[in-house]
XYZ file of C-alpha atoms in Angstrom:
197
model
C 124.603 16.604 37.197
C 121.943 18.247 39.859
C 121.221 21.983 39.235
C 122.357 24.882 41.312
C 119.628 26.230 44.116
C 119.075 29.539 43.546
C 116.738 32.562 45.034
C 114.000 31.362 48.027
C 116.011 27.858 47.577
C 119.080 28.971 49.321
C 118.267 27.987 52.812
C 121.232 29.092 55.024
C 121.454 32.469 57.194
C 124.547 33.916 55.378
C 126.674 33.223 51.813
C 129.860 34.637 50.517
C 128.657 36.961 48.050
C 130.346 37.166 44.188
C 129.058 40.380 42.301
C 128.016 39.970 38.382
C 131.438 41.002 37.286
C 133.367 38.555 39.657
C 133.836 40.883 42.181
C 134.004 39.874 46.034
C 131.116 41.457 48.057
C 131.889 39.590 51.063
C 129.919 38.029 53.719
C 126.187 38.741 53.655
C 122.938 37.162 55.196
C 121.022 35.667 53.081
C 118.046 38.020 52.918
C 120.554 40.828 51.646
C 121.656 38.918 49.286
C 117.872 38.184 47.869
C 117.363 42.256 48.009
C 120.553 42.754 46.345
C 119.661 40.149 43.350
C 116.712 41.858 43.098
C 117.426 45.478 43.132
C 120.050 44.441 40.335
C 117.458 42.471 38.252
C 119.334 39.232 38.798
C 119.069 35.908 40.547
C 121.247 34.466 43.266
C 122.478 31.252 42.142
C 124.567 29.220 44.938
C 128.007 28.402 43.002
C 130.138 26.269 45.855
C 127.220 24.911 48.273
C 130.327 22.520 50.611
C 131.978 26.200 51.338
C 131.645 27.684 54.522
C 130.030 29.891 54.114
C 128.351 29.231 50.976
C 129.011 30.862 47.549
C 126.625 32.969 46.042
C 127.036 34.755 42.908
C 124.674 36.869 41.443
C 123.841 36.166 37.494
C 121.192 35.844 34.931
C 120.723 32.290 35.071
C 118.528 31.254 31.963
C 121.322 32.881 30.047
C 123.863 30.872 32.095
C 121.674 27.597 31.693
C 121.260 28.333 27.730
C 125.601 29.564 27.942
C 126.538 26.568 29.862
C 123.785 24.195 27.689
C 125.663 25.412 24.202
C 129.185 24.568 25.878
C 127.937 20.897 26.297
C 126.681 20.619 23.054
C 130.210 22.469 21.434
C 132.165 19.746 23.356
C 130.078 16.908 22.445
C 130.345 18.093 18.620
C 134.433 18.062 18.848
C 134.615 14.651 20.209
C 136.186 11.862 18.021
C 133.449 9.146 17.377
C 134.959 5.658 17.055
C 133.131 3.319 15.421
C 134.017 -0.876 15.169
C 133.424 -2.296 12.320
C 133.154 -6.020 12.452
C 134.896 -8.382 9.294
C 134.147 -12.409 10.509
C 136.196 -14.948 9.034
C 136.243 -19.249 8.882
C 138.928 -20.904 9.457
C 138.724 -22.873 5.740
C 138.049 -19.725 3.637
C 138.877 -19.048 0.216
C 141.764 -17.341 -1.153
C 139.217 -15.290 -3.259
C 137.222 -14.822 -0.164
C 139.833 -13.900 1.341
C 140.772 -11.041 -0.835
C 137.598 -9.724 -0.754
C 137.540 -9.746 3.308
C 140.578 -7.599 3.043
C 140.074 -5.524 0.828
C 137.169 -4.410 2.495
C 139.257 -3.996 6.214
C 141.320 -1.657 4.043
C 138.238 -0.023 3.085
C 137.067 0.394 6.750
C 140.484 1.635 8.072
C 141.055 3.926 4.947
C 137.769 5.290 6.589
C 139.358 5.847 9.972
C 137.184 2.985 11.985
C 138.649 0.353 14.181
C 138.040 -3.787 12.547
C 136.585 -6.078 14.535
C 138.515 -8.922 12.880
C 136.435 -12.277 14.111
C 137.697 -15.777 12.737
C 134.601 -18.456 13.759
C 135.806 -22.219 14.907
C 133.323 -25.283 13.941
C 133.723 -28.791 15.245
C 136.878 -30.416 15.430
C 138.742 -26.254 14.327
C 138.211 -25.879 17.779
C 141.413 -28.054 18.973
C 143.623 -25.642 16.439
C 143.262 -22.806 17.218
C 146.939 -21.976 16.046
C 145.439 -21.784 12.619
C 143.265 -18.798 12.971
C 146.056 -17.166 15.250
C 148.029 -17.490 11.835
C 145.280 -16.203 9.369
C 144.589 -13.451 11.812
C 149.007 -12.663 11.603
C 148.498 -12.823 8.067
C 145.566 -10.606 7.730
C 147.439 -8.191 10.257
C 150.611 -8.297 7.638
C 148.101 -8.149 4.353
C 147.160 -4.097 6.112
C 150.203 -3.095 7.943
C 150.817 -0.224 6.010
C 146.744 0.931 6.871
C 147.154 -0.322 10.477
C 147.964 -1.452 13.643
C 147.284 -4.770 15.541
C 145.182 -2.515 18.995
C 144.624 -6.109 20.608
C 146.127 -9.523 20.136
C 144.544 -12.217 18.381
C 142.268 -14.069 21.816
C 140.233 -16.664 22.084
C 137.108 -16.052 23.430
C 134.391 -19.529 23.393
C 134.095 -20.786 19.727
C 136.228 -17.350 18.586
C 139.173 -15.769 18.342
C 139.261 -12.022 18.184
C 141.293 -9.205 17.026
C 141.350 -5.612 16.855
C 143.092 -3.196 13.947
C 143.144 0.698 14.478
C 143.484 2.784 11.775
C 147.428 4.370 12.080
C 146.864 8.221 13.098
C 149.046 10.104 10.664
C 147.323 7.929 7.856
C 143.815 9.464 8.873
C 144.923 12.911 8.547
C 146.710 12.291 4.744
C 143.002 10.883 4.495
C 141.333 14.753 4.839
C 144.140 16.100 3.252
C 143.566 13.749 -0.124
C 140.086 14.619 0.487
C 140.703 18.244 1.070
C 143.229 18.531 -2.359
C 140.672 16.487 -4.506
C 137.757 19.459 -3.443
C 139.590 21.970 -5.123
C 141.168 21.935 -8.419
C 145.086 22.364 -9.128
C 146.263 26.388 -10.093
C 147.099 24.838 -13.691
C 143.026 23.517 -13.664
C 141.554 26.857 -12.746
C 144.078 28.612 -15.007
C 142.603 27.059 -18.178
C 138.932 26.723 -16.689
C 139.168 30.543 -16.900
C 141.071 31.227 -19.682
C 138.347 31.428 -22.799
C 137.703 29.148 -25.118
C 139.235 30.879 -28.886
């Protein structure tokens, strides 16, 4: 984002001036606007350069820059960060290995992360993509209470890929469970406060 022009950098004959409290001063020459800014110990900042004539406002530019940086930082902090974890499977997976991988997928979904599941095909397995599709469908059915299929299985070269996202309400339930674990129940608090006899 380009910074607005301030004070002497404004190169137009006249501007529509806005006062420090947002009041309309009117159309004034650039010299008059700069003199008013100097008298009030503020900066003349061009806020709408494309308007005819351009709109300039009297303000403390350093304070304005600081506040806009704070707002941008706050907006970044409030953004939900989605992480995509990846789980790789082979077509001829052992039942125990399948249960282990399924456990990892469940843990990722409980943590609120999306999971990209990849089935890797080798050699002649590439001629049987329906087996990979069935494996992915089986996994999706096994974790259906924790997540929903966001993108259906699709062939990607030697691999077949599917993405599972956690249920939205599951994340809210997870946060409530963590909060209830962090503070003891009412009966436990009373038991802790009662003196031992």
